[in-house]
Amino acid sequence: MNAMRHVLAVAGSDSSGGAGIVRDIETLAAFGVKASVAITAVTVQTHDHVQQVDAVAPDRVAQQMRAALSANPIAAIKIGMLATSATIAAVVTVLADYPGIPVVLDPVLVSTSGRALLTPDAMDDLRELFRSCTLITPNLPELSVLAAPAGTTSSDSMADQARSLLTAGAKAVLVKGGHGDGAESIDILFQADHAGQSFASPRLAATMRGTGCTLASAIAARLALGDTLSMAVAEGKAFVHRMLRET
Ligand code: PLP
């Protein structure tokens, strides 16, 4: 069994199955990768309403991560909903002991239905986590919140906002264009000392919940399988496009 690649998903549960850990496990399975999990929060959700969020105790999140990392040869870590600043701090502590494992962070801030999935006071802690990450995958609204001091939003260009996350310590930032407009959905990968690299796919009318979870998990799966970052992003984006086409 250990010949298979393992990815650790650090994420919240979503009772509707539309997002969160269910999406992560489905995506990892589609790439032939085994999933280990550390649940950060239990959420009660339908497809259009988040009814309840219960954060798991931060120590328990860290214990789940350490148990998964000792049980399996984890080749990549995907992080989604973190719920609170104390949980972020716990995750940072664990990651510090595993500097060689690539980490993909989907910076989940709010649900599509508008419920906060990370407490607003946790933005600075989230920026601290960037230093431990190989890749961060914000959408456009998340990028403008993350690029600005707490309580404000940035009016810088998208590229300047992305580069400010690199300055904050991220090794790479993939800005997702799904919330933009135009005939193509264009994601742009920013890395220090590189020109931005674009990944385009035709924009589809279909919408699907959990696309952020799916993309970040797909990229983590491909990194675990040995892809370079830009190969992993291309494969991940193609996978999300196929899923949207089949919706
Ligand atoms: N619930 C959980 C547990 C999530 O992790 C996420 C996003 O990552 C969401 C809800 C939000 O998903 P959506 O915006 O597709 O509703």
Coordinates of C-alpha atoms and ligand atoms in Angstrom, one line a residue:
M1 CA 0.0 0.0 0.0
N2 CA 2.9 2.4 0.8
A3 CA 3.9 2.3 -2.9
M4 CA 1.0 4.6 -3.5
R5 CA 1.5 8.3 -3.0
H6 CA -0.2 9.9 0.0
V7 CA -1.5 13.4 0.4
L8 CA -2.6 14.8 3.8
A9 CA -5.8 17.0 3.5
V10 CA -6.2 19.5 6.3
A11 CA -9.8 20.7 5.9
G12 CA -13.3 21.1 7.2
S13 CA -16.2 18.7 6.6
D14 CA -19.3 19.8 4.6
S15 CA -22.3 17.7 5.2
S16 CA -23.7 18.4 1.7
G17 CA -20.5 17.0 0.1
G18 CA -20.2 20.0 -2.1
A19 CA -17.0 21.3 -0.7
G20 CA -14.3 20.6 1.9
I21 CA -12.8 17.2 2.8
V22 CA -15.3 15.2 0.7
R23 CA -14.1 17.1 -2.5
D24 CA -10.5 16.6 -1.4
I25 CA -10.8 12.9 -1.0
E26 CA -12.8 12.5 -4.3
T27 CA -10.1 14.5 -6.1
L28 CA -7.2 12.7 -4.6
A29 CA -8.8 9.3 -5.5
A30 CA -9.3 10.5 -9.1
F31 CA -5.5 11.0 -9.3
G32 CA -4.8 7.6 -7.8
V33 CA -3.4 9.1 -4.6
K34 CA -4.3 8.0 -1.0
A35 CA -5.8 10.5 1.3
S36 CA -5.0 11.1 5.0
V37 CA -7.0 13.7 6.8
A38 CA -6.9 16.2 9.6
I39 CA -10.4 17.7 10.2
T40 CA -10.3 21.3 11.2
A41 CA -14.0 22.0 11.6
V42 CA -17.4 20.2 11.3
T43 CA -19.9 22.2 9.3
V44 CA -23.6 21.7 8.9
Q45 CA -24.4 22.7 5.3
T46 CA -26.9 22.4 2.5
H47 CA -25.8 23.5 -1.0
D48 CA -27.0 27.0 -0.3
H49 CA -26.7 27.6 3.4
V50 CA -24.1 27.1 6.1
Q51 CA -26.1 26.4 9.3
Q52 CA -23.4 25.6 11.8
V53 CA -19.6 25.7 12.1
D54 CA -17.9 23.8 15.0
A55 CA -14.1 24.3 15.0
V56 CA -12.1 21.2 16.1
A57 CA -9.8 22.0 19.0
P58 CA -6.4 23.2 17.6
D59 CA -4.4 20.6 19.5
R60 CA -6.6 17.9 18.0
V61 CA -5.9 19.2 14.5
A62 CA -2.2 19.1 15.2
Q63 CA -2.5 15.6 16.6
Q64 CA -4.4 14.4 13.6
M65 CA -1.7 15.9 11.3
R66 CA 1.2 14.3 13.3
A67 CA -0.6 10.9 13.4
A68 CA -1.2 11.0 9.6
L69 CA 2.4 12.0 9.0
S70 CA 3.8 9.2 11.1
A71 CA 1.3 6.6 9.7
N72 CA 2.0 7.3 6.0
P73 CA 4.8 8.6 3.8
I74 CA 3.0 11.9 3.0
A75 CA 4.3 13.4 -0.2
A76 CA 2.2 16.6 -0.2
I77 CA -0.1 18.5 2.1
K78 CA -3.3 20.3 1.0
I79 CA -4.8 22.9 3.4
G80 CA -8.3 24.3 3.1
M81 CA -10.6 25.7 5.8
L82 CA -8.8 26.6 9.0
A83 CA -11.6 28.2 11.0
T84 CA -9.6 30.1 13.7
S85 CA -6.2 31.7 14.3
A86 CA -5.4 29.2 17.0
T87 CA -5.8 26.4 14.4
I88 CA -3.5 28.2 12.0
A89 CA -0.9 28.5 14.8
A90 CA -1.2 24.7 15.5
V91 CA -0.8 23.9 11.8
V92 CA 2.2 26.2 11.5
T93 CA 3.9 24.4 14.4
V94 CA 3.4 21.0 12.7
L95 CA 4.6 22.2 9.3
A96 CA 7.8 23.5 10.8
D97 CA 8.8 19.9 11.6
Y98 CA 8.2 18.8 7.9
P99 CA 9.9 21.5 5.8
G100 CA 10.5 19.1 2.9
I101 CA 6.9 18.4 2.1
P102 CA 5.2 20.6 -0.5
V103 CA 2.2 22.4 0.9
V104 CA -0.7 23.8 -1.1
L105 CA -2.9 26.3 0.7
D106 CA -6.4 27.2 -0.5
P107 CA -7.1 30.3 1.6
V108 CA -10.7 29.7 2.5
L109 CA -12.3 32.8 3.9
V110 CA -16.0 32.7 3.2
S111 CA -18.5 30.3 1.7
T112 CA -20.2 31.1 -1.6
S113 CA -23.4 31.6 0.5
G114 CA -21.6 34.3 2.5
R115 CA -20.7 32.6 5.8
A116 CA -17.2 33.3 7.3
L117 CA -15.2 30.1 7.4
L118 CA -12.2 31.8 9.0
T119 CA -12.6 34.3 11.8
P120 CA -11.8 37.9 10.5
D121 CA -9.1 38.4 13.2
A122 CA -7.1 35.5 11.7
M123 CA -5.9 37.3 8.5
D124 CA -2.4 38.1 10.0
D125 CA -2.0 34.6 11.2
L126 CA -3.0 33.3 7.7
R127 CA -0.3 35.5 6.2
E128 CA 2.2 33.9 8.7
L129 CA 1.3 30.5 7.3
F130 CA 2.3 31.6 3.8
R131 CA 6.0 31.1 4.8
S132 CA 5.3 27.4 5.2
C133 CA 3.6 27.1 1.8
T134 CA 4.8 26.0 -1.6
L135 CA 1.7 27.4 -3.3
I136 CA -1.3 29.6 -2.3
T137 CA -4.4 29.5 -4.5
P138 CA -6.6 32.6 -3.8
N139 CA -9.5 33.6 -6.0
L140 CA -9.8 37.4 -6.8
P141 CA -11.8 38.4 -3.8
E142 CA -9.5 36.4 -1.4
L143 CA -6.5 38.0 -3.0
S144 CA -7.6 41.5 -2.4
V145 CA -8.4 40.8 1.2
L146 CA -5.1 38.9 1.8
A147 CA -3.0 41.6 0.1
A148 CA -4.4 44.4 2.3
P149 CA -3.9 45.2 6.0
A150 CA -6.6 43.8 8.3
G151 CA -10.0 45.4 7.7
T152 CA -9.2 47.0 4.4
T153 CA -9.1 45.8 0.8
S154 CA -6.3 46.6 -1.6
S155 CA -6.7 48.8 -4.7
D156 CA -3.4 47.6 -6.2
S157 CA -3.4 45.7 -9.5
M158 CA -3.9 42.0 -9.3
A159 CA -0.2 41.3 -10.2
D160 CA 0.9 43.7 -7.4
Q161 CA -1.4 42.0 -4.9
A162 CA -0.1 38.6 -5.9
R163 CA 3.5 39.7 -5.6
S164 CA 2.8 41.2 -2.1
L165 CA 1.9 37.6 -1.0
L166 CA 5.3 36.4 -2.4
T167 CA 6.9 39.2 -0.3
A168 CA 4.9 37.9 2.7
G169 CA 6.7 34.6 2.3
A170 CA 4.7 32.4 -0.1
K171 CA 6.9 30.6 -2.7
A172 CA 4.2 30.8 -5.4
V173 CA 0.7 32.3 -5.8
L174 CA -1.9 31.0 -8.2
V175 CA -4.5 33.7 -8.7
K176 CA -7.7 32.0 -9.9
G177 CA -9.7 33.9 -12.5
G178 CA -13.0 32.1 -12.0
H179 CA -14.5 35.2 -10.4
G180 CA -13.5 37.4 -13.4
D181 CA -15.3 37.8 -16.7
G182 CA -14.3 37.2 -20.4
A183 CA -14.5 34.2 -22.7
E184 CA -11.7 32.4 -20.9
S185 CA -11.0 31.6 -17.3
I186 CA -7.4 32.5 -16.8
D187 CA -5.4 31.6 -13.7
I188 CA -2.0 33.2 -13.3
L189 CA 1.0 31.6 -11.5
F190 CA 3.3 34.1 -9.8
Q191 CA 6.7 33.1 -8.5
A192 CA 9.6 35.3 -7.3
D193 CA 12.0 36.1 -10.2
H194 CA 9.6 34.7 -12.8
A195 CA 7.2 36.4 -15.2
G196 CA 3.6 35.5 -14.4
Q197 CA 2.5 32.3 -16.2
S198 CA -1.0 32.0 -17.5
F199 CA -3.2 28.9 -17.6
A200 CA -6.4 29.4 -19.7
S201 CA -9.5 27.3 -20.2
P202 CA -12.8 28.2 -22.0
R203 CA -15.1 29.8 -19.4
L204 CA -18.1 27.5 -18.9
A205 CA -21.6 28.6 -17.9
A206 CA -21.7 25.8 -15.3
T207 CA -21.0 26.5 -11.7
M208 CA -20.0 24.0 -9.1
R209 CA -19.4 24.3 -5.4
G210 CA -16.0 23.2 -4.1
T211 CA -13.9 24.1 -7.1
G212 CA -11.3 25.7 -4.9
C213 CA -10.9 22.5 -2.8
T214 CA -10.8 20.5 -6.0
L215 CA -8.1 22.6 -7.7
A216 CA -5.9 22.7 -4.6
S217 CA -6.2 19.0 -4.0
A218 CA -5.6 18.2 -7.7
I219 CA -2.4 20.3 -7.6
A220 CA -1.3 18.6 -4.3
A221 CA -1.9 15.2 -5.9
R222 CA 0.2 16.0 -9.0
L223 CA 3.0 17.4 -6.8
A224 CA 2.9 14.2 -4.8
L225 CA 3.2 12.3 -8.0
G226 CA 6.4 14.2 -8.9
D227 CA 5.2 17.0 -11.2
T228 CA 6.9 20.4 -11.3
L229 CA 4.7 23.2 -10.0
S230 CA 3.6 24.5 -13.4
M231 CA 2.8 21.0 -14.6
A232 CA 0.8 20.3 -11.5
V233 CA -1.1 23.6 -12.0
A234 CA -1.8 22.8 -15.7
E235 CA -3.1 19.3 -14.7
G236 CA -5.2 20.6 -11.8
K237 CA -6.8 23.3 -14.0
A238 CA -7.6 20.7 -16.7
F239 CA -9.2 18.5 -14.1
V240 CA -11.5 21.2 -12.7
H241 CA -12.4 22.1 -16.3
R242 CA -13.4 18.5 -17.1
M243 CA -15.5 18.4 -13.9
L244 CA -17.3 21.6 -14.7
R245 CA -18.0 20.3 -18.2
E246 CA -19.5 17.2 -16.8
T247 CA -21.7 19.1 -14.3
Ligands
PLP1 N1 -17.3 24.4 3.5 C1 -16.1 23.9 3.6 C2 -15.8 22.9 4.7 C3 -15.1 24.4 2.8 O1 -13.8 23.9 2.9 C4 -15.4 25.3 1.8 C5 -14.4 25.8 0.8 O2 -13.3 25.4 0.8 C6 -16.7 25.8 1.7 C7 -17.6 25.3 2.6 C8 -17.1 26.8 0.7 O3 -17.3 26.2 -0.5 P1 -18.3 27.0 -1.5 O4 -17.7 28.4 -1.6 O5 -18.0 26.2 -2.8 O6 -19.6 26.9 -1.0

